[in-house]
């Protein structure tokens, strides 16, 4: 079943509840869930950064504490820690059935559904070393939602977009994806058992701030709108996190 059509729901019988954007938490709230990400998984994104297309999925991770809901604020780091905040619209696959060593052909039956994500990142922290965990795992920076869609149509036909304050900065198709969801699921499950609720962010099309000169980093007060056709839209206001009471890692320290 596809995500709800609100006009149909308005005509339907049965229990009803008021709907408000602020009520949308991340679709997956399990603190035990694993959050995987695939880097350089869109051919044109690899090209914009001067990278060769990878022979295998490039995997890194973040944590459930990184996630916020479809209309929650994005907590950018305090300016004393960084101002290099970037965006990446991504299709997110959510695991529904546990498995290890999953064949590619069987992987689709392990998918519970899809949702929209934006793999925001703090670039100067990301490039301090490899892997990019410290730039990607910032708390309350990664919006996901608006709901889990179980029948979304072919991934290749999905259109992924990002707007910053209403200006289109990313616009790509799922057909540009190098490793499809089934391939990534099979690859990950070779290493570790995938459990219900685990999430996989599947890469981004070109148009990130890092690929531009000068880079138009995200700032507090800007609105980030992330959408994927058939899955819905995220709309998040960027805010600045409070100044740390004490820190040995400020960029002015």
CSV table of C-alpha atoms in Angstrom, one decimal:
chain,number,residue,atom,x,y,z
A,1,UNK,CA,0.0,0.0,0.0
A,2,UNK,CA,1.3,3.5,-0.9
A,3,UNK,CA,1.6,6.3,1.7
A,4,UNK,CA,-1.7,7.8,2.6
A,5,UNK,CA,-3.6,10.1,0.3
A,6,UNK,CA,-5.1,12.6,2.7
A,7,UNK,CA,-8.2,13.3,0.5
A,8,UNK,CA,-9.0,9.6,0.5
A,9,UNK,CA,-8.5,9.4,4.2
A,10,UNK,CA,-10.8,12.3,4.7
A,11,UNK,CA,-13.6,10.4,3.0
A,12,UNK,CA,-12.8,7.1,4.7
A,13,UNK,CA,-14.7,5.6,7.7
A,14,UNK,CA,-12.9,4.6,10.8
A,15,UNK,CA,-10.9,6.3,13.6
A,16,UNK,CA,-9.6,9.8,12.8
A,17,UNK,CA,-6.9,11.9,14.3
A,18,UNK,CA,-5.7,15.5,13.7
A,19,UNK,CA,-2.6,15.7,11.6
A,20,UNK,CA,0.0,18.4,12.1
A,21,UNK,CA,3.5,18.6,10.7
A,22,UNK,CA,5.1,18.9,14.2
A,23,UNK,CA,3.7,15.5,15.1
A,24,UNK,CA,5.9,13.6,12.5
A,25,UNK,CA,8.8,11.9,14.3
A,26,UNK,CA,11.3,9.8,12.3
A,27,UNK,CA,9.5,6.7,10.9
A,28,UNK,CA,12.0,4.5,12.7
A,29,UNK,CA,12.8,5.4,16.3
A,30,UNK,CA,14.6,2.2,17.5
A,31,UNK,CA,17.7,3.1,19.4
A,32,UNK,CA,19.1,-0.3,18.4
A,33,UNK,CA,18.7,0.4,14.7
A,34,UNK,CA,21.8,0.6,12.5
A,35,UNK,CA,22.1,3.5,10.1
A,36,UNK,CA,24.3,2.8,7.0
A,37,UNK,CA,25.2,5.2,4.2
A,38,UNK,CA,26.6,4.6,0.8
A,39,UNK,CA,29.0,7.2,-0.5
A,40,UNK,CA,29.4,8.2,-4.2
A,41,UNK,CA,26.5,6.0,-5.3
A,42,UNK,CA,25.3,8.3,-8.0
A,43,UNK,CA,27.5,8.4,-11.1
A,44,UNK,CA,27.1,12.1,-11.7
A,45,UNK,CA,27.8,12.9,-8.0
A,46,UNK,CA,31.1,11.0,-8.2
A,47,UNK,CA,31.9,13.0,-11.3
A,48,UNK,CA,31.2,16.4,-9.7
A,49,UNK,CA,33.8,15.6,-7.0
A,50,UNK,CA,36.4,14.2,-9.4
A,51,UNK,CA,36.0,10.6,-8.1
A,52,UNK,CA,36.0,7.4,-10.1
A,53,UNK,CA,32.9,5.3,-9.8
A,54,UNK,CA,33.5,2.7,-7.0
A,55,UNK,CA,33.8,-1.0,-7.7
A,56,UNK,CA,32.1,-1.8,-4.4
A,57,UNK,CA,29.6,0.1,-2.3
A,58,UNK,CA,31.5,2.7,-0.1
A,59,UNK,CA,29.9,2.2,3.4
A,60,UNK,CA,30.0,4.4,6.4
A,61,UNK,CA,27.5,5.0,9.3
A,62,UNK,CA,25.8,7.4,11.7
A,63,UNK,CA,23.6,6.8,14.7
A,64,UNK,CA,19.9,7.0,15.6
A,65,UNK,CA,20.7,10.2,17.7
A,66,UNK,CA,21.5,11.9,14.4
A,67,UNK,CA,18.0,11.6,13.1
A,68,UNK,CA,15.1,14.1,13.3
A,69,UNK,CA,11.6,14.2,11.9
A,70,UNK,CA,10.2,15.5,8.7
A,71,UNK,CA,9.5,19.0,10.1
A,72,UNK,CA,11.9,19.2,13.0
A,73,UNK,CA,14.7,21.8,13.1
A,74,UNK,CA,18.1,20.8,12.0
A,75,UNK,CA,20.6,21.5,14.7
A,76,UNK,CA,23.7,22.9,12.9
A,77,UNK,CA,26.9,23.0,15.0
A,78,UNK,CA,27.5,26.2,16.9
A,79,UNK,CA,29.6,28.5,14.7
A,80,UNK,CA,32.6,28.1,17.1
A,81,UNK,CA,32.8,24.5,16.0
A,82,UNK,CA,32.0,24.7,12.2
A,83,UNK,CA,30.2,26.6,9.5
A,84,UNK,CA,30.7,24.0,6.7
A,85,UNK,CA,27.3,22.5,6.7
A,86,UNK,CA,26.1,20.6,3.6
A,87,UNK,CA,23.1,18.8,2.3
A,88,UNK,CA,22.5,15.5,0.4
A,89,UNK,CA,19.0,14.2,-0.5
A,90,UNK,CA,18.9,10.4,-0.3
A,91,UNK,CA,16.6,7.5,-0.7
A,92,UNK,CA,16.4,5.5,2.5
A,93,UNK,CA,15.7,1.8,2.5
A,94,UNK,CA,14.3,0.4,5.7
A,95,UNK,CA,14.8,-3.3,6.5
A,96,UNK,CA,11.7,-5.3,7.5
A,97,UNK,CA,13.0,-8.9,7.7
A,98,UNK,CA,16.3,-9.9,9.3
A,99,UNK,CA,18.9,-11.7,7.3
A,100,UNK,CA,22.6,-12.6,6.8
A,101,UNK,CA,24.3,-13.5,3.6
A,102,UNK,CA,21.2,-12.4,1.6
A,103,UNK,CA,21.4,-13.1,-2.1
A,104,UNK,CA,20.8,-10.1,-4.4
A,105,UNK,CA,17.7,-11.8,-5.9
A,106,UNK,CA,16.2,-12.3,-2.4
A,107,UNK,CA,17.0,-8.9,-1.0
A,108,UNK,CA,13.7,-7.2,-2.1
A,109,UNK,CA,11.7,-9.3,0.3
A,110,UNK,CA,13.8,-8.0,3.2
A,111,UNK,CA,12.7,-4.4,2.5
A,112,UNK,CA,9.9,-3.0,4.7
A,113,UNK,CA,9.7,0.2,2.6
A,114,UNK,CA,11.3,3.5,1.7
A,115,UNK,CA,11.4,7.1,3.0
A,116,UNK,CA,13.1,10.4,2.3
A,117,UNK,CA,16.4,11.4,4.0
A,118,UNK,CA,18.9,14.2,3.9
A,119,UNK,CA,22.4,13.1,4.8
A,120,UNK,CA,23.5,16.5,6.1
A,121,UNK,CA,27.2,16.7,7.0
A,122,UNK,CA,29.9,19.0,8.6
A,123,UNK,CA,32.6,19.0,5.9
A,124,UNK,CA,35.6,20.2,7.8
A,125,UNK,CA,35.1,17.6,10.5
A,126,UNK,CA,34.5,15.0,7.8
A,127,UNK,CA,37.8,15.6,6.1
A,128,UNK,CA,39.9,15.6,9.2
A,129,UNK,CA,40.4,11.9,8.6
A,130,UNK,CA,38.9,8.8,7.1
A,131,UNK,CA,36.2,7.3,7.4
A,132,UNK,CA,33.8,10.3,7.4
A,133,UNK,CA,32.0,9.4,10.6
A,134,UNK,CA,32.9,12.6,12.5
A,135,UNK,CA,31.4,14.8,9.8
A,136,UNK,CA,28.3,12.7,9.3
A,137,UNK,CA,27.1,11.6,12.8
A,138,UNK,CA,26.3,15.0,14.3
A,139,UNK,CA,23.3,14.9,16.6
A,140,UNK,CA,19.9,16.0,15.4
A,141,UNK,CA,21.1,17.0,11.9
A,142,UNK,CA,19.7,14.3,9.7
A,143,UNK,CA,15.9,14.6,8.8
A,144,UNK,CA,14.1,11.5,7.7
A,145,UNK,CA,10.5,10.8,6.8
A,146,UNK,CA,7.8,11.8,6.3
A,147,UNK,CA,6.5,8.3,6.6
A,148,UNK,CA,7.5,4.7,5.6
A,149,UNK,CA,6.1,3.9,2.1
A,150,UNK,CA,5.7,0.2,1.3
A,151,UNK,CA,4.9,0.4,-2.4
A,152,UNK,CA,6.7,3.3,-4.1
A,153,UNK,CA,7.2,2.1,-7.7
A,154,UNK,CA,10.5,1.6,-9.4
A,155,UNK,CA,13.6,3.2,-7.8
A,156,UNK,CA,15.0,4.2,-11.2
A,157,UNK,CA,12.0,6.5,-11.8
A,158,UNK,CA,12.3,8.3,-8.5
A,159,UNK,CA,13.1,12.0,-8.7
A,160,UNK,CA,15.3,13.3,-5.9
A,161,UNK,CA,15.4,17.1,-5.2
A,162,UNK,CA,16.8,19.5,-2.6
A,163,UNK,CA,15.8,23.2,-2.3
A,164,UNK,CA,17.5,25.7,0.0
A,165,UNK,CA,15.2,28.7,0.8
A,166,UNK,CA,13.1,27.7,-2.3
A,167,UNK,CA,16.1,27.5,-4.7
A,168,UNK,CA,16.6,24.2,-6.4
A,169,UNK,CA,20.1,22.9,-5.7
A,170,UNK,CA,19.8,19.1,-6.4
A,171,UNK,CA,17.7,17.4,-9.0
A,172,UNK,CA,18.4,13.8,-10.0
A,173,UNK,CA,16.9,10.4,-10.8
A,174,UNK,CA,17.3,7.0,-9.1
A,175,UNK,CA,18.4,5.6,-12.5
A,176,UNK,CA,21.8,7.3,-11.8
A,177,UNK,CA,22.3,5.0,-8.8
A,178,UNK,CA,25.4,2.8,-9.2
A,179,UNK,CA,24.4,0.1,-6.7
A,180,UNK,CA,20.7,-0.5,-6.3
A,181,UNK,CA,19.0,-1.3,-2.9
A,182,UNK,CA,19.2,-5.1,-3.4
A,183,UNK,CA,22.9,-5.0,-4.2
A,184,UNK,CA,23.7,-2.9,-1.1
A,185,UNK,CA,21.5,-5.1,1.2
A,186,UNK,CA,23.3,-8.2,-0.1
A,187,UNK,CA,26.7,-6.6,0.4
A,188,UNK,CA,26.0,-5.3,3.9
A,189,UNK,CA,24.5,-8.6,5.0
A,190,UNK,CA,27.7,-10.4,4.1
A,191,UNK,CA,29.4,-8.6,7.0
A,192,UNK,CA,26.6,-8.3,9.6
A,193,UNK,CA,23.0,-9.5,10.2
A,194,UNK,CA,20.5,-6.8,9.1
A,195,UNK,CA,17.7,-6.4,11.5
A,196,UNK,CA,14.2,-4.9,11.2
A,197,UNK,CA,14.4,-1.1,11.4
A,198,UNK,CA,17.9,-0.8,10.1
A,199,UNK,CA,18.2,2.0,7.6
A,200,UNK,CA,20.4,2.4,4.5
A,201,UNK,CA,20.9,5.9,2.9
A,202,UNK,CA,21.5,5.1,-0.8
A,203,UNK,CA,23.6,8.1,-2.0
A,204,UNK,CA,22.9,11.5,-3.5
A,205,UNK,CA,22.8,13.2,-6.9
A,206,UNK,CA,25.0,16.1,-7.8
A,207,UNK,CA,24.5,19.6,-6.5
A,208,UNK,CA,25.9,19.6,-3.0
A,209,UNK,CA,27.6,22.7,-1.5
A,210,UNK,CA,31.0,21.0,-1.5
A,211,UNK,CA,30.9,20.7,-5.3
A,212,UNK,CA,30.6,24.5,-5.7
A,213,UNK,CA,33.1,27.4,-5.6
A,214,UNK,CA,32.6,29.2,-3.3
A,215,UNK,CA,30.6,26.6,-1.3
A,216,UNK,CA,27.2,28.0,-0.3
A,217,UNK,CA,27.2,26.3,3.2
A,218,UNK,CA,23.9,26.0,5.1
A,219,UNK,CA,23.4,28.6,7.7
A,220,UNK,CA,20.9,29.1,10.6
A,221,UNK,CA,17.6,30.5,9.5
A,222,UNK,CA,17.6,28.7,6.1
A,223,UNK,CA,15.0,26.2,5.2
A,224,UNK,CA,16.0,22.8,3.7
A,225,UNK,CA,13.3,21.1,1.6
A,226,UNK,CA,14.0,17.5,0.6
A,227,UNK,CA,11.7,15.5,-1.7
A,228,UNK,CA,11.5,12.2,-3.6
A,229,UNK,CA,8.7,11.6,-6.0
A,230,UNK,CA,6.2,9.0,-4.6
A,231,UNK,CA,7.6,9.3,-1.1
A,232,UNK,CA,6.9,12.8,0.1
A,233,UNK,CA,8.7,15.8,1.4
A,234,UNK,CA,10.8,17.0,4.3
A,235,UNK,CA,10.8,20.7,5.3
A,236,UNK,CA,13.3,21.6,8.0
A,237,UNK,CA,14.4,25.0,9.4
A,238,UNK,CA,18.2,25.1,10.2
A,239,UNK,CA,19.0,26.4,13.7
A,240,UNK,CA,22.3,26.9,15.5
A,241,UNK,CA,23.0,24.6,18.4
A,242,UNK,CA,23.9,26.3,21.7
A,243,UNK,CA,27.5,27.2,22.3
A,244,UNK,CA,29.2,24.4,24.1
A,245,UNK,CA,29.9,25.2,27.8
A,246,UNK,CA,33.5,24.1,27.2
A,247,UNK,CA,35.2,22.6,24.2
A,248,UNK,CA,38.8,21.8,23.2
A,249,UNK,CA,37.7,21.6,19.5
A,250,UNK,CA,36.4,25.0,18.5
A,251,UNK,CA,37.7,26.5,15.3
A,252,UNK,CA,38.7,29.6,17.1
A,253,UNK,CA,40.4,27.9,19.9
